[in-house]
PDB file of C-alpha atoms in Angstrom:
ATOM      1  CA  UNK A   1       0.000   0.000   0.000  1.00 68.00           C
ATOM      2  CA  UNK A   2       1.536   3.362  -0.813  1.00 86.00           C
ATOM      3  CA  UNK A   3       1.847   5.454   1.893  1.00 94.00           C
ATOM      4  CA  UNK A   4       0.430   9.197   2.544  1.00 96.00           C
ATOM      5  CA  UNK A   5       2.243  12.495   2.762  1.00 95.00           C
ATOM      6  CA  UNK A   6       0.644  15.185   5.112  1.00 95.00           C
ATOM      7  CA  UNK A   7       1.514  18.737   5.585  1.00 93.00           C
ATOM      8  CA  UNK A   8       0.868  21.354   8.022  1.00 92.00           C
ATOM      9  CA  UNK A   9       1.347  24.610   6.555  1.00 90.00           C
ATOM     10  CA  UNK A  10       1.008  28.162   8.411  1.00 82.00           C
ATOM     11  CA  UNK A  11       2.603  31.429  10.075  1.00 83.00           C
ATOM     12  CA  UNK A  12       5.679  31.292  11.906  1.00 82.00           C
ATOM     13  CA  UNK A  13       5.233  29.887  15.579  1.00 85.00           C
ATOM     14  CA  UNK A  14       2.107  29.015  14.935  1.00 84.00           C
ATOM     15  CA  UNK A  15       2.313  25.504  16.018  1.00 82.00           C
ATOM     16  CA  UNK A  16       2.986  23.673  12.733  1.00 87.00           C
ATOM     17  CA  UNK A  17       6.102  21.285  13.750  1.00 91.00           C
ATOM     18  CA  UNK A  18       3.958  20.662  17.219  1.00 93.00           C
ATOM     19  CA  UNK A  19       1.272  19.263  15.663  1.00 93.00           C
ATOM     20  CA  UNK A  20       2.948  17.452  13.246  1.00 94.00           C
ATOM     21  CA  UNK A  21       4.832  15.601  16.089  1.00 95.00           C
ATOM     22  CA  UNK A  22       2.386  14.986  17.937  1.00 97.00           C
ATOM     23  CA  UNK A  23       0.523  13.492  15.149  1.00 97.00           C
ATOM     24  CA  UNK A  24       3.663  11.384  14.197  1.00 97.00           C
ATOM     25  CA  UNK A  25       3.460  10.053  17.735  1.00 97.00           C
ATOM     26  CA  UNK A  26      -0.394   9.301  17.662  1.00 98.00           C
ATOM     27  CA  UNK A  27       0.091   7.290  14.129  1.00 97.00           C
ATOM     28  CA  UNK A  28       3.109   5.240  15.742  1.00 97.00           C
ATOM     29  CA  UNK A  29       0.976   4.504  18.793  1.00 97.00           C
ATOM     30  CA  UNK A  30      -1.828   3.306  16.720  1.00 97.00           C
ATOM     31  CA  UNK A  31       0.746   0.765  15.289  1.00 96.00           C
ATOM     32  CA  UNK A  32       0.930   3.068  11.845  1.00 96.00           C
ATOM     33  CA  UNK A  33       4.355   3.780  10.283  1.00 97.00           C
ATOM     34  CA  UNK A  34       5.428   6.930  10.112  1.00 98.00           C
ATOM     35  CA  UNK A  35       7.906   9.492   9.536  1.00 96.00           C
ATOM     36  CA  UNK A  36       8.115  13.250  10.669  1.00 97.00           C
ATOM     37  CA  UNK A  37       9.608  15.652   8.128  1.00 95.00           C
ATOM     38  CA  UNK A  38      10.886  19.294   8.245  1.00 92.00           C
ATOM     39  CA  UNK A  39      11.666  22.157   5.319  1.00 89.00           C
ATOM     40  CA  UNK A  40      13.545  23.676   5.075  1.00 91.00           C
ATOM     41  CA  UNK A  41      15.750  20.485   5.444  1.00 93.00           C
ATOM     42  CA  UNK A  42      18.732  22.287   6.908  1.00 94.00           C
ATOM     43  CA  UNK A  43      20.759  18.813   7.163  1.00 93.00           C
ATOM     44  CA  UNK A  44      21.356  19.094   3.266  1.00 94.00           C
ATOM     45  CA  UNK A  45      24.101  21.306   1.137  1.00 94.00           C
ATOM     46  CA  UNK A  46      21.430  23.561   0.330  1.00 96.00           C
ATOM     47  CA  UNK A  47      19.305  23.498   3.737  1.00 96.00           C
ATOM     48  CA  UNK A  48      22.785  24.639   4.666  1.00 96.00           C
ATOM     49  CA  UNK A  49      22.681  27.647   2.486  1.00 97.00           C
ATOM     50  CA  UNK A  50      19.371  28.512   3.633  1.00 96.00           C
ATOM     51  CA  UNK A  51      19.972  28.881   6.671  1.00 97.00           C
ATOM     52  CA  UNK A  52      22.523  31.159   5.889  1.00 97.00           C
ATOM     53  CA  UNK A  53      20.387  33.735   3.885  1.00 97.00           C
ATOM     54  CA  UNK A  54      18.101  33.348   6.581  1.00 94.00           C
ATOM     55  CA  UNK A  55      20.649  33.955   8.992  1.00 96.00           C
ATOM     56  CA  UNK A  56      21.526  37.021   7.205  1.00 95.00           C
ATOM     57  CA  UNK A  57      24.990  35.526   6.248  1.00 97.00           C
ATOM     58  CA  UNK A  58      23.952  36.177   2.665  1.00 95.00           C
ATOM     59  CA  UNK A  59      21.722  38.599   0.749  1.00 96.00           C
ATOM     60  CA  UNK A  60      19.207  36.677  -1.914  1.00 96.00           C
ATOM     61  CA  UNK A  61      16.471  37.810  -3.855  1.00 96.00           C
ATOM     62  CA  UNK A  62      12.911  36.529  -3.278  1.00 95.00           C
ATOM     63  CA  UNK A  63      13.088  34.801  -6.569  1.00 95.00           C
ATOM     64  CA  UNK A  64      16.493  33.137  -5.503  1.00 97.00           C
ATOM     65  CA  UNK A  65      15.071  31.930  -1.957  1.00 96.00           C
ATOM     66  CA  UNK A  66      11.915  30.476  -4.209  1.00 94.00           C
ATOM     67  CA  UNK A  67      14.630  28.310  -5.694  1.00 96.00           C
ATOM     68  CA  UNK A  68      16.524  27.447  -2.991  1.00 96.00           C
ATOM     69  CA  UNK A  69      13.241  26.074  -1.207  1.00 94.00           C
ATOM     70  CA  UNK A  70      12.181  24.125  -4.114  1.00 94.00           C
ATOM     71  CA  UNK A  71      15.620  22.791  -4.617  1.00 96.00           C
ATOM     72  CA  UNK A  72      15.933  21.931  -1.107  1.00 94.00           C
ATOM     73  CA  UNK A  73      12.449  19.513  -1.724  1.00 93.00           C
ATOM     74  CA  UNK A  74      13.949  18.303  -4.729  1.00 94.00           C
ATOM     75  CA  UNK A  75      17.393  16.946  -3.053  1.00 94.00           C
ATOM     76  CA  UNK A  76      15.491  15.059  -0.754  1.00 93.00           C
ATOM     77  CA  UNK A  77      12.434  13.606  -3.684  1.00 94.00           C
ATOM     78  CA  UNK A  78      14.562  10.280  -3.414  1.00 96.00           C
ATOM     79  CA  UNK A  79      14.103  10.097   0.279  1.00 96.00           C
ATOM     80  CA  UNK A  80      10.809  11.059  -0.052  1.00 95.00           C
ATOM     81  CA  UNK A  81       9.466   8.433  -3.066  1.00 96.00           C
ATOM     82  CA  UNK A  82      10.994   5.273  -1.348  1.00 97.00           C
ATOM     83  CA  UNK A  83       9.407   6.092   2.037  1.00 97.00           C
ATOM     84  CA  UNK A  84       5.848   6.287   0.399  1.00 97.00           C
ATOM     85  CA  UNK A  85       6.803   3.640  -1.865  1.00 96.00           C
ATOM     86  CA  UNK A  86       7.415   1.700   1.934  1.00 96.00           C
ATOM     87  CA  UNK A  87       4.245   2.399   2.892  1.00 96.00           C
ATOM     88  CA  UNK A  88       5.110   5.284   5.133  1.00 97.00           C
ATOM     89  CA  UNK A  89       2.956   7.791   6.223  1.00 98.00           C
ATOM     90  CA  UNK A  90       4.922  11.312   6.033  1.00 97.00           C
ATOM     91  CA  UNK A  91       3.911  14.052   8.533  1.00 97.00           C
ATOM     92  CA  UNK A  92       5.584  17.374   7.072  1.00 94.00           C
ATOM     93  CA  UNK A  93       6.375  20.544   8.899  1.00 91.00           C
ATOM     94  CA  UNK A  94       5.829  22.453   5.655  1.00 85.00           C
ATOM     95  CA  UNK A  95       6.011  21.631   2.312  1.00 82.00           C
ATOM     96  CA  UNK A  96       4.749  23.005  -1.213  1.00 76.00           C
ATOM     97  CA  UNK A  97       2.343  26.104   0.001  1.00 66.00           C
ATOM     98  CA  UNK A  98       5.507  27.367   2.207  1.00 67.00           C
ATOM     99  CA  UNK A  99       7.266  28.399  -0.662  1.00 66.00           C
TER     100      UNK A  99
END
């Protein structure tokens, strides 16, 4: 069975990677697998630079940030694909609508 990506979307501190744990922890209580996920991914090369710009180590556009965000999703779309291909059910602290 293919598994199910869900994201919460929303302001800043507005509770987004809370619920999204604690809804990874319900699913893995109920016996469901499950995987919590965060973007930006700042483990990758360009999470890394992200974090930067956001930092204010460096001085992007808007339209450069746009693709630095979807880049950042991209670099992890192989992660992503073989843990719904698993069956996985992937609980995302944003996603698509963030950028």
């Amino acid at each position: 069975m293919p598994g199910v990506l869900i994201a919460f979307e929303g302001l800043d501190q507005s509770g987004k990677q809370t619920q999204a744990e604690l809804l990874r922890d319900r699913l893995k209580e109920d016996g469901r697998k499950a995987r919590l996920v965060s973007f930006p991914d700042y483990g990758t090369s360009i999470g890394e630079e992200i974090a930067r710009a956001l930092q204010g180590e460096r001085e992007y556009g808007a339209d450069v940030m746009q693709l630095l965000y979807v880049a950042n999703r991209y670099e992890r779309k192989p992660d992503l694909e073989r843990w719904l291909d698993g069956g996985l059910i992937l609980v995302c602290d944003r996603y698509r609508a963030s950028s």
